[in-house]
Coordinates of C-alpha atoms in Angstrom, one line a residue:
M1 CA 21.5 33.0 -68.6
K2 CA 20.4 29.8 -70.1
P3 CA 22.0 26.4 -69.2
Q4 CA 23.5 26.2 -72.6
E5 CA 25.2 29.6 -72.4
L6 CA 26.4 28.8 -68.8
A7 CA 27.9 25.4 -70.0
N8 CA 29.7 27.1 -72.8
Q9 CA 31.1 29.8 -70.6
K10 CA 32.3 27.4 -68.0
A11 CA 33.8 25.1 -70.7
A12 CA 35.7 28.0 -72.1
L13 CA 37.0 28.9 -68.7
W14 CA 38.2 25.2 -68.3
R15 CA 39.9 25.3 -71.6
S16 CA 41.9 28.2 -70.5
F17 CA 43.2 26.1 -67.6
E18 CA 46.5 24.1 -67.9
L19 CA 44.4 20.9 -68.3
D20 CA 45.9 17.6 -69.2
N21 CA 45.4 16.6 -72.9
D22 CA 43.1 13.8 -72.2
T23 CA 40.6 16.0 -70.4
L24 CA 40.8 18.7 -73.2
A25 CA 40.1 15.9 -75.7
A26 CA 37.0 14.6 -73.6
I27 CA 35.5 18.0 -73.4
T28 CA 35.6 18.5 -77.1
A29 CA 34.4 14.9 -77.8
L30 CA 31.5 15.5 -75.3
E31 CA 30.5 18.8 -76.9
N32 CA 30.5 17.2 -80.2
T33 CA 28.7 13.9 -79.5
D34 CA 26.5 14.5 -76.6
P35 CA 25.3 18.1 -76.3
K36 CA 22.9 17.4 -73.5
E37 CA 25.5 15.6 -71.5
F38 CA 27.9 18.5 -72.1
V39 CA 25.4 21.2 -70.8
D40 CA 24.8 19.0 -67.7
S41 CA 28.5 18.6 -67.1
F42 CA 29.3 22.3 -67.2
Y43 CA 26.2 24.6 -66.7
T44 CA 27.0 24.5 -62.9
D45 CA 29.3 23.5 -60.0
L46 CA 28.8 20.6 -57.7
E47 CA 27.4 21.7 -54.4
F48 CA 27.7 20.4 -50.8
G49 CA 24.4 18.7 -50.0
T50 CA 23.6 16.6 -47.0
G51 CA 26.3 14.2 -47.9
G52 CA 28.9 16.8 -49.1
L53 CA 30.2 16.8 -52.6
R54 CA 28.8 14.1 -54.8
G55 CA 28.3 13.6 -58.3
L56 CA 29.0 11.6 -61.6
M57 CA 32.5 11.0 -62.4
G58 CA 33.7 12.6 -65.7
V59 CA 34.9 15.9 -67.1
G60 CA 33.4 19.2 -66.3
S61 CA 32.7 21.5 -63.3
N62 CA 29.5 19.4 -62.5
R63 CA 31.3 16.1 -62.2
M64 CA 33.8 14.3 -60.0
N65 CA 37.2 14.6 -61.4
R66 CA 40.8 15.5 -60.4
Y67 CA 40.1 19.2 -61.1
T68 CA 36.9 19.5 -59.0
V69 CA 38.6 17.4 -56.2
G70 CA 41.7 19.6 -56.4
M71 CA 39.8 22.9 -56.3
A72 CA 37.5 21.8 -53.6
T73 CA 40.6 20.7 -51.6
Q74 CA 42.3 24.1 -52.3
G75 CA 39.1 25.8 -51.0
L76 CA 39.1 23.6 -47.9
A77 CA 42.7 24.5 -47.4
N78 CA 42.2 28.2 -47.8
Y79 CA 39.3 28.0 -45.3
M80 CA 41.2 26.1 -42.7
L81 CA 44.1 28.7 -42.9
S82 CA 41.6 31.5 -42.4
Q83 CA 40.0 29.7 -39.4
A84 CA 43.1 28.3 -37.8
T85 CA 44.0 29.5 -34.3
A86 CA 47.6 29.5 -32.7
D87 CA 46.7 26.4 -30.7
Q88 CA 45.2 24.3 -33.4
A89 CA 47.1 21.8 -35.4
L90 CA 46.7 22.2 -39.2
R91 CA 46.0 18.5 -39.6
V92 CA 43.5 16.5 -41.9
A93 CA 42.8 12.8 -42.0
I94 CA 41.6 11.2 -45.2
A95 CA 39.9 7.9 -46.0
Y96 CA 38.5 6.5 -49.1
D97 CA 36.2 3.5 -50.0
A98 CA 36.2 1.0 -52.9
R99 CA 34.8 3.1 -55.6
N100 CA 36.6 3.7 -58.9
N101 CA 39.0 6.5 -58.6
S102 CA 38.5 6.8 -54.7
A103 CA 42.2 6.2 -54.0
Y104 CA 43.2 8.5 -56.7
F105 CA 40.9 11.4 -55.5
A106 CA 42.3 10.7 -51.8
Q107 CA 45.8 11.3 -53.2
I108 CA 44.9 14.4 -55.1
A109 CA 43.4 15.9 -51.8
A110 CA 46.3 14.9 -49.7
Q111 CA 48.8 16.3 -52.3
T112 CA 46.9 19.4 -52.4
L113 CA 46.7 19.9 -48.6
A114 CA 50.4 19.1 -48.3
A115 CA 51.2 21.7 -50.8
N116 CA 49.3 24.2 -48.4
N117 CA 51.7 23.1 -45.6
I118 CA 48.8 21.1 -43.9
E119 CA 49.8 17.9 -42.3
V120 CA 47.8 14.9 -43.7
Y121 CA 47.2 11.5 -42.2
L122 CA 46.0 9.2 -45.1
F123 CA 44.9 5.6 -44.6
D124 CA 47.1 3.0 -46.5
E125 CA 44.1 1.4 -47.9
L126 CA 40.3 1.6 -48.1
R127 CA 38.6 2.2 -44.7
P128 CA 34.9 2.9 -43.6
T129 CA 33.6 6.4 -43.3
P130 CA 32.9 6.1 -39.4
L131 CA 36.6 5.2 -38.8
L132 CA 37.5 8.5 -40.4
S133 CA 35.1 10.3 -38.1
F134 CA 36.9 8.6 -35.2
T135 CA 40.2 9.3 -36.6
V136 CA 39.7 13.0 -36.9
R137 CA 38.9 13.2 -33.2
E138 CA 41.6 10.7 -32.1
L139 CA 44.4 12.4 -33.9
S140 CA 43.1 16.0 -33.0
C141 CA 42.7 17.0 -36.6
M142 CA 41.0 20.2 -37.7
A143 CA 39.1 18.5 -40.5
G144 CA 38.7 15.2 -42.4
I145 CA 37.9 14.1 -45.8
V146 CA 36.4 10.7 -47.1
I147 CA 36.1 10.0 -50.8
T148 CA 32.9 8.1 -51.2
A149 CA 29.5 8.2 -52.7
S150 CA 28.0 6.1 -50.0
H151 CA 25.3 3.8 -51.7
N152 CA 25.1 5.5 -55.0
P153 CA 25.5 3.7 -58.2
K154 CA 29.0 2.8 -59.5
E155 CA 29.0 5.9 -61.7
Y156 CA 29.3 8.2 -58.8
N157 CA 31.8 9.4 -56.4
G158 CA 32.0 12.1 -53.6
Y159 CA 33.9 14.0 -51.2
K160 CA 32.7 14.4 -47.7
V161 CA 34.3 17.0 -45.4
Y162 CA 34.3 16.7 -41.6
W163 CA 35.2 19.2 -39.0
A164 CA 37.2 18.9 -35.7
D165 CA 34.2 17.5 -33.9
G166 CA 34.3 14.4 -36.1
G167 CA 31.0 15.4 -37.8
Q168 CA 30.2 16.3 -41.3
I169 CA 30.4 20.1 -41.9
L170 CA 27.5 22.3 -40.9
P171 CA 27.0 26.0 -41.1
P172 CA 29.0 28.1 -41.2
H173 CA 31.8 26.0 -42.3
D174 CA 30.0 24.4 -45.4
S175 CA 29.2 27.8 -46.9
G176 CA 32.5 29.1 -45.9
I177 CA 34.4 26.3 -47.8
I178 CA 32.3 26.7 -50.9
A179 CA 32.8 30.5 -50.8
E180 CA 36.6 29.8 -50.8
V181 CA 36.2 27.2 -53.7
R182 CA 34.1 29.7 -55.8
K183 CA 36.9 32.2 -55.3
L184 CA 39.2 30.1 -57.5
N185 CA 39.2 31.3 -60.9
N186 CA 41.8 29.0 -62.5
W187 CA 43.2 25.7 -61.9
S188 CA 46.6 27.1 -61.5
E189 CA 45.6 28.6 -58.2
V190 CA 45.6 24.9 -56.8
K191 CA 48.9 24.4 -55.1
T192 CA 50.6 21.2 -56.3
N193 CA 54.3 21.4 -55.0
F194 CA 54.3 19.4 -51.7
A195 CA 56.7 17.9 -49.3
S196 CA 56.2 14.2 -49.2
E197 CA 56.9 14.0 -45.5
K198 CA 53.7 16.1 -45.0
I199 CA 51.7 13.1 -45.8
K200 CA 51.7 10.2 -43.1
S201 CA 50.0 6.8 -42.8
V202 CA 47.1 6.7 -40.2
P203 CA 48.7 4.8 -37.1
L204 CA 47.5 1.3 -36.8
D205 CA 46.6 1.9 -33.0
V206 CA 43.9 4.3 -34.2
E207 CA 41.9 1.3 -35.4
A208 CA 42.5 -0.7 -32.4
A209 CA 41.4 2.1 -30.2
Y210 CA 38.1 2.2 -32.2
I211 CA 37.6 -1.5 -31.7
E212 CA 38.2 -1.3 -28.1
R213 CA 35.7 1.6 -27.8
V214 CA 33.1 -0.6 -29.5
Q215 CA 33.9 -3.5 -27.1
N216 CA 33.3 -1.2 -24.3
L217 CA 29.8 -0.5 -25.4
C218 CA 28.7 -4.0 -24.9
L219 CA 25.8 -4.5 -22.4
S220 CA 25.4 -8.2 -22.6
Q221 CA 28.7 -9.9 -22.8
D222 CA 27.6 -12.8 -20.6
A223 CA 24.9 -13.3 -23.4
I224 CA 27.5 -13.1 -26.2
N225 CA 29.7 -15.8 -24.4
A226 CA 26.7 -18.2 -24.0
Q227 CA 25.5 -17.6 -27.6
S228 CA 29.0 -17.2 -29.3
D229 CA 27.8 -19.9 -31.9
L230 CA 25.0 -17.6 -33.0
S231 CA 24.8 -18.0 -36.8
I232 CA 25.5 -14.7 -38.6
V233 CA 25.9 -13.9 -42.3
Y234 CA 27.7 -10.8 -43.4
T235 CA 28.1 -9.0 -46.7
P236 CA 30.3 -5.8 -47.4
I237 CA 28.7 -5.6 -50.8
H238 CA 32.2 -5.1 -52.3
G239 CA 32.9 -2.3 -50.1
S240 CA 35.1 -1.3 -47.2
G241 CA 33.2 -3.1 -44.4
I242 CA 35.3 -6.1 -45.1
T243 CA 38.1 -4.3 -43.5
L244 CA 36.5 -3.7 -40.2
V245 CA 33.0 -5.6 -39.5
P246 CA 34.5 -8.9 -39.2
K247 CA 37.2 -7.8 -36.7
V248 CA 34.5 -6.0 -34.6
L249 CA 32.3 -9.1 -34.5
N250 CA 35.3 -11.4 -33.7
A251 CA 36.5 -9.0 -30.9
L252 CA 33.0 -9.4 -29.2
G253 CA 33.3 -13.1 -29.3
F254 CA 31.1 -14.2 -32.2
Q255 CA 32.6 -17.2 -33.7
N256 CA 30.1 -18.3 -36.4
V257 CA 30.3 -15.5 -38.9
A258 CA 29.8 -16.5 -42.6
I259 CA 30.8 -13.9 -45.1
V260 CA 29.3 -13.8 -48.7
A261 CA 32.4 -14.9 -50.7
E262 CA 31.2 -13.3 -54.0
Q263 CA 30.9 -9.8 -52.4
A264 CA 33.9 -10.0 -50.1
T265 CA 36.4 -8.4 -52.5
P266 CA 36.2 -4.6 -52.8
D267 CA 35.2 -3.6 -56.3
G268 CA 34.2 -0.2 -57.5
N269 CA 32.0 -1.8 -60.2
F270 CA 29.9 -3.6 -57.7
S271 CA 29.9 -6.6 -60.1
T272 CA 27.2 -8.6 -58.3
V273 CA 24.6 -6.0 -57.8
S274 CA 22.8 -3.3 -59.8
S275 CA 23.1 -0.9 -56.8
P276 CA 25.3 -1.5 -53.7
N277 CA 22.5 -0.2 -51.4
P278 CA 21.5 -2.5 -48.4
E279 CA 18.0 -0.7 -48.4
E280 CA 17.3 -2.6 -51.6
R281 CA 16.4 -6.3 -51.5
A282 CA 18.4 -7.1 -54.5
A283 CA 21.7 -6.0 -52.9
M284 CA 21.0 -8.3 -49.9
Q285 CA 19.9 -11.3 -52.0
M286 CA 23.1 -13.3 -51.9
A287 CA 23.4 -12.7 -48.1
L288 CA 19.8 -13.9 -47.6
A289 CA 20.5 -17.0 -49.8
L290 CA 23.5 -17.7 -47.6
G291 CA 21.5 -17.1 -44.6
D292 CA 18.9 -19.8 -45.6
R293 CA 21.6 -22.3 -46.5
T294 CA 23.3 -21.8 -43.0
S295 CA 20.1 -21.3 -41.1
A296 CA 21.4 -18.0 -39.9
A297 CA 19.7 -16.0 -37.0
L298 CA 20.9 -12.7 -38.3
V299 CA 22.0 -11.5 -41.8
M300 CA 23.7 -8.0 -42.2
G301 CA 25.0 -6.1 -45.3
T302 CA 26.9 -2.8 -45.3
D303 CA 27.1 -0.1 -48.1
P304 CA 30.5 0.7 -49.8
D305 CA 31.7 3.2 -47.1
T306 CA 30.1 1.2 -44.2
D307 CA 28.0 3.9 -42.7
R308 CA 24.6 2.0 -43.6
V309 CA 23.7 -1.4 -42.5
G310 CA 20.7 -3.5 -43.5
I311 CA 19.6 -6.6 -41.5
A312 CA 17.3 -9.5 -41.8
V313 CA 16.0 -11.7 -38.9
R314 CA 13.8 -14.7 -38.3
D315 CA 10.0 -14.1 -38.0
A316 CA 7.5 -16.1 -36.0
K317 CA 7.4 -18.6 -38.8
G318 CA 11.1 -19.0 -39.1
R319 CA 11.5 -17.0 -42.3
L320 CA 14.3 -14.4 -42.9
Q321 CA 12.6 -10.9 -42.9
L322 CA 14.4 -7.8 -44.0
L323 CA 13.7 -5.1 -41.4
N324 CA 13.7 -1.5 -42.9
G325 CA 15.8 1.4 -41.1
N326 CA 12.9 2.5 -38.9
Q327 CA 12.2 -1.0 -37.5
A328 CA 16.0 -1.8 -36.9
G329 CA 16.7 1.7 -35.4
S330 CA 13.7 1.3 -33.1
L331 CA 15.1 -2.0 -31.8
L332 CA 18.5 -0.5 -31.4
V333 CA 17.2 2.3 -29.3
Y334 CA 15.0 0.1 -27.3
Y335 CA 17.8 -2.3 -26.5
R336 CA 20.1 0.5 -25.4
L337 CA 17.5 2.0 -23.1
L338 CA 16.2 -1.4 -21.7
L339 CA 19.9 -2.8 -20.9
S340 CA 21.1 0.4 -19.5
K341 CA 18.2 0.8 -17.2
T342 CA 18.6 -2.9 -16.2
N343 CA 22.2 -2.6 -15.6
K344 CA 21.7 0.8 -13.7
T345 CA 24.0 2.7 -16.3
L346 CA 21.2 4.8 -17.9
P347 CA 22.3 8.4 -17.6
A348 CA 20.0 10.7 -15.9
N349 CA 20.6 13.4 -18.6
G350 CA 20.6 11.1 -21.5
F351 CA 18.8 11.7 -24.9
I352 CA 17.9 10.0 -28.1
G353 CA 18.3 11.6 -31.5
K354 CA 16.6 11.0 -34.8
T355 CA 15.7 12.9 -38.0
I356 CA 12.2 14.3 -38.8
V357 CA 11.6 11.8 -41.5
T358 CA 12.3 8.8 -39.1
T359 CA 9.5 6.9 -37.3
E360 CA 7.8 8.3 -34.3
L361 CA 8.1 4.8 -32.8
I362 CA 11.4 5.8 -31.6
A363 CA 10.1 8.9 -29.8
R364 CA 7.4 6.7 -28.2
I365 CA 10.0 4.2 -27.0
A366 CA 12.2 7.0 -25.5
A367 CA 9.1 8.5 -23.7
S368 CA 8.3 5.2 -22.3
F369 CA 11.7 5.4 -20.5
D370 CA 11.3 9.0 -19.6
V371 CA 14.2 10.0 -21.9
P372 CA 14.0 12.9 -24.3
C373 CA 14.0 12.4 -28.1
Y374 CA 15.1 15.3 -30.2
N375 CA 14.4 15.7 -34.0
T376 CA 16.9 17.1 -36.6
L377 CA 16.7 18.0 -40.1
T378 CA 17.4 15.0 -42.6
G379 CA 21.1 14.0 -42.8
F380 CA 23.1 12.4 -40.0
K381 CA 25.4 15.5 -39.9
Y382 CA 22.5 17.2 -38.1
I383 CA 22.6 14.4 -35.4
A384 CA 26.2 15.1 -35.0
G385 CA 25.6 18.7 -34.7
L386 CA 22.9 18.0 -32.0
I387 CA 25.4 15.8 -30.2
K388 CA 28.0 18.7 -30.3
E389 CA 25.3 21.2 -29.3
K390 CA 24.3 19.3 -26.0
E391 CA 28.0 18.2 -25.2
G392 CA 28.7 18.8 -21.4
K393 CA 25.0 19.1 -20.8
E394 CA 23.3 15.9 -22.0
V395 CA 24.6 12.4 -23.0
F396 CA 23.9 11.0 -26.4
I397 CA 22.7 7.4 -25.9
A398 CA 21.6 6.2 -29.3
G399 CA 19.8 7.4 -32.4
G400 CA 19.5 7.2 -36.1
E401 CA 17.7 7.8 -39.3
E402 CA 15.3 5.7 -41.4
S403 CA 17.9 5.3 -44.2
Y404 CA 19.6 2.4 -42.4
G405 CA 21.9 4.7 -40.3
Y406 CA 22.4 4.4 -36.7
L407 CA 24.9 5.4 -33.8
V408 CA 25.5 4.5 -30.4
S409 CA 27.6 6.7 -28.0
D410 CA 29.4 9.7 -29.4
F411 CA 33.1 8.7 -30.0
V412 CA 32.0 8.6 -33.6
R413 CA 30.0 11.5 -35.0
D414 CA 28.5 9.9 -38.1
K415 CA 26.3 7.0 -38.7
D416 CA 28.4 3.7 -38.1
A417 CA 27.6 0.4 -39.7
A418 CA 30.5 -1.4 -38.0
L419 CA 29.4 -0.4 -34.6
S420 CA 25.8 -1.0 -35.5
A421 CA 26.5 -4.5 -36.7
A422 CA 28.2 -5.3 -33.4
Q423 CA 25.1 -3.9 -31.7
F424 CA 22.7 -5.9 -33.8
A425 CA 24.8 -9.2 -33.2
E426 CA 24.8 -8.5 -29.4
M427 CA 21.0 -7.8 -29.4
A428 CA 20.3 -11.2 -31.3
A429 CA 22.5 -12.9 -28.7
Y430 CA 20.6 -11.3 -25.9
A431 CA 17.2 -12.0 -27.4
R432 CA 18.4 -15.7 -27.9
S433 CA 19.5 -15.8 -24.3
I434 CA 16.1 -15.1 -22.9
N435 CA 14.4 -17.4 -25.5
S436 CA 13.1 -14.6 -27.7
S437 CA 14.2 -13.1 -31.0
L438 CA 14.6 -9.8 -32.3
W439 CA 11.4 -10.2 -34.2
Q440 CA 9.6 -11.1 -31.1
L441 CA 10.9 -8.0 -29.4
L442 CA 9.7 -5.9 -32.3
C443 CA 6.2 -7.3 -32.1
Q444 CA 6.2 -6.6 -28.3
L445 CA 7.1 -2.9 -29.1
Y446 CA 4.2 -2.8 -31.6
V447 CA 1.9 -3.9 -29.0
Q448 CA 3.0 -1.4 -26.6
H449 CA 3.4 1.5 -29.0
G450 CA 1.2 0.7 -32.1
V451 CA 2.3 -1.0 -35.2
Y452 CA 4.3 1.3 -37.7
A453 CA 4.5 0.3 -41.4
E454 CA 6.8 2.5 -43.5
D455 CA 7.6 3.0 -47.1
L456 CA 10.1 5.2 -49.1
V457 CA 9.4 6.1 -52.8
S458 CA 12.4 7.7 -54.5
I459 CA 11.6 9.1 -57.8
T460 CA 14.8 9.9 -60.0
L461 CA 14.3 12.9 -62.1
K462 CA 17.8 13.7 -63.8
G463 CA 19.4 16.7 -65.4
I464 CA 18.1 20.2 -65.6
D465 CA 14.6 19.2 -66.6
G466 CA 14.5 16.9 -63.7
L467 CA 15.5 19.7 -61.2
A468 CA 12.5 21.7 -62.6
Q469 CA 10.1 18.9 -62.2
I470 CA 11.3 18.4 -58.5
K471 CA 10.9 22.2 -57.9
N472 CA 7.5 22.0 -59.5
L473 CA 6.2 19.1 -57.4
M474 CA 7.1 20.7 -54.2
H475 CA 5.4 23.9 -55.2
Q476 CA 2.3 22.0 -56.0
F477 CA 2.2 20.0 -52.6
R478 CA 3.0 23.2 -50.7
N479 CA 0.2 25.3 -52.2
N480 CA -2.3 22.5 -52.7
P481 CA -1.8 20.2 -49.8
P482 CA -4.1 17.1 -49.3
I483 CA -7.0 17.2 -46.9
K484 CA -7.2 13.5 -46.3
L485 CA -4.7 10.5 -46.8
G486 CA -5.4 7.0 -46.6
G487 CA -8.8 7.6 -45.1
S488 CA -7.2 9.8 -42.2
L489 CA -7.7 13.5 -41.9
V490 CA -4.5 15.5 -42.2
Q491 CA -4.5 17.3 -38.9
K492 CA -1.1 19.2 -39.0
I493 CA 1.1 20.3 -41.9
E494 CA 4.8 21.4 -41.2
D495 CA 6.5 23.3 -43.8
Y496 CA 10.3 23.3 -42.9
Q497 CA 11.0 25.8 -45.7
S498 CA 8.9 28.6 -44.0
Q499 CA 9.6 27.1 -40.6
E500 CA 5.8 27.0 -39.9
A501 CA 3.5 24.5 -38.6
K502 CA -0.3 24.7 -39.4
D503 CA -3.0 23.1 -37.1
C504 CA -5.5 22.3 -39.9
V505 CA -8.4 22.0 -37.2
T506 CA -7.9 25.3 -35.6
G507 CA -5.9 27.1 -38.1
Q508 CA -3.4 28.0 -35.6
R509 CA 0.2 28.5 -37.0
T510 CA 3.2 28.1 -34.8
K511 CA 7.0 28.3 -35.6
I512 CA 9.2 25.3 -36.2
S513 CA 12.5 25.8 -34.4
L514 CA 14.6 23.8 -36.8
P515 CA 16.6 25.5 -39.5
S516 CA 14.8 26.1 -42.9
S517 CA 14.8 23.1 -45.2
N518 CA 12.8 22.1 -48.3
V519 CA 10.5 19.5 -46.5
L520 CA 6.8 19.1 -46.2
Q521 CA 5.2 16.9 -43.6
F522 CA 1.6 15.9 -43.2
H523 CA 0.5 14.6 -39.8
L524 CA -2.6 12.4 -39.8
A525 CA -5.4 12.0 -37.2
D526 CA -4.3 8.4 -36.6
G527 CA -0.7 9.2 -35.7
S528 CA 0.6 8.5 -39.1
K529 CA 3.1 10.7 -40.9
I530 CA 3.9 11.6 -44.7
S531 CA 7.0 13.5 -45.6
I532 CA 8.2 14.8 -49.0
R533 CA 11.5 16.3 -49.8
P534 CA 14.1 16.4 -52.5
S535 CA 17.2 14.4 -52.0
G536 CA 20.3 16.4 -50.8
T537 CA 22.7 13.9 -52.7
E538 CA 20.9 12.6 -55.7
P539 CA 18.5 13.9 -58.4
K540 CA 15.4 12.6 -56.6
I541 CA 12.2 13.5 -54.9
K542 CA 11.4 11.4 -51.8
F543 CA 8.1 10.3 -50.4
Y544 CA 8.3 9.0 -46.7
M545 CA 5.2 7.2 -45.4
S546 CA 4.9 6.1 -41.8
L547 CA 1.4 4.7 -40.9
R548 CA 0.3 3.5 -37.5
K549 CA -2.3 1.2 -36.2
E550 CA -2.9 0.1 -32.6
I551 CA -3.1 -3.5 -31.6
K552 CA -3.4 -5.6 -28.5
K553 CA -1.8 -9.0 -29.2
T554 CA 1.6 -9.9 -31.0
W555 CA -0.3 -12.3 -33.2
E556 CA -2.1 -9.2 -34.7
V557 CA 1.2 -7.7 -36.2
E558 CA 1.2 -9.5 -39.4
E559 CA -2.4 -8.5 -40.3
A560 CA -2.0 -4.9 -39.1
L561 CA 1.1 -4.7 -41.3
K562 CA -0.8 -6.0 -44.4
Q563 CA -3.6 -3.5 -43.7
L564 CA -1.1 -0.6 -43.4
Q565 CA 0.5 -1.6 -46.6
T566 CA -2.8 -1.5 -48.3
R567 CA -3.3 1.9 -47.0
I568 CA 0.4 2.8 -48.2
G569 CA -0.8 1.8 -51.7
L570 CA -3.8 4.0 -51.6
I571 CA -1.9 7.0 -50.3
R572 CA 0.6 6.6 -53.2
I573 CA -2.2 6.9 -55.7
E574 CA -3.7 9.9 -53.8
L575 CA -0.3 11.7 -53.9
G576 CA 0.1 10.7 -57.6
V577 CA 3.3 9.1 -56.8
N578 CA 2.6 6.0 -59.1
L579 CA 2.1 8.3 -62.0
I580 CA 5.3 10.3 -61.7

């Protein structure tokens, strides 16, 4: 069936629901004034990707609105009821960020669950995603929900579901919930009559317990005490981080934290930035400017739901330099391993976790401490799944993904920007206490393990046509792979969709142990790695480039990075990325 026919069919079904008059009028207006948008709004249903349910806000089955949220929640409730055991409390924790409609969608979800006789703990005001993950475990919930679209533009919102372990849903729960949602044929099947006593506020001592756990992770309290005046700049970029990050930094003892005033107030329109993503320089510009005015040693910014954090540090010439997620994650892993070993607290059965598109520098650092580093598919929920899989056998030390998401310890089961901000501040204090800096520590890692330069190219291809383009591009790269990239031969190709790795020299094929996923990786002879995959949360195709060059002295870092960036530019041309 063609998309237009699917859209007409779905819209007719929606009109048969008992919808509010504003929604009915909006459907008609969309159909008459913007046929293309009408088709995109109705031709399919929102699906759970690596970040859960996420999409543009508006009317339609392919949009975030009270009806898609209500039906998703009814599906979740039905699944919970089918999975519940006699000794398991039917309880859900719900949090939401600063986005437009987030508080409203959280109320819809809470009321729907309560109508299904499920106990709900709802935060009274916006709170970070990692605190929701912690709350699920702390209150022994069966599931959790956070209303957020993370770092997406203001037009988006989302609905992330967590299971009892505090991690985002994985198979079979994700497909099980979707199956229950798809069984719903009419909005009238969503229960709405609820008892108000079923919805409770999250106790204040939950946040206090989280902050205490973050404090207990400190490995260099003496350094913090000595460097408590360390100049730090922080921006929540209008998000939920303002409710927690300053508290965490203060609890550790940092007394000189300047907050970007223009971005301190939660604002779903993200009025000072075009995109609230700390991965983008523009989103960090105000923080960098304040950092220069205050001579800050460390600048940090978090995204709207506070699971990603971007940082800037002073380089050898005293300039503030934004670190990418691979660099920051490598420093974090190195610090946790180094100080744990120094303090004799490094667990004998500890491990590091990272995603397949994240820098191999982390794996090399872990190997230098004789600690295993395990790869997962892209999406932090897979790192949480790895932690759960190894629980009771191995101890998670630290890990992360290149998209500015990190975690230390396992009392949270998602990337945690509040905890990570505390760690980066502690690391900066430690480095200063030994007359060094985070930049110098990074340069030393480059001398030991090789310089790594990374680049991420995300190409947005919206709508039905965009999905077809993305599918076609993946087909082309899969069936006509490059032989050489940036002057280095492709030695190995890993196709995670077929779960097969091919040695390009010997022709030998081996099995990839991870689950099937639409990802291609090209491993080059010099240790570089190029990855290509469609985004799981946005209409994008992503190209991850991680190039490596060996050096002998720290003063060679700047020139090596320049050379690698030149090669990245060449590879972009070779892949045709600049032409898409």
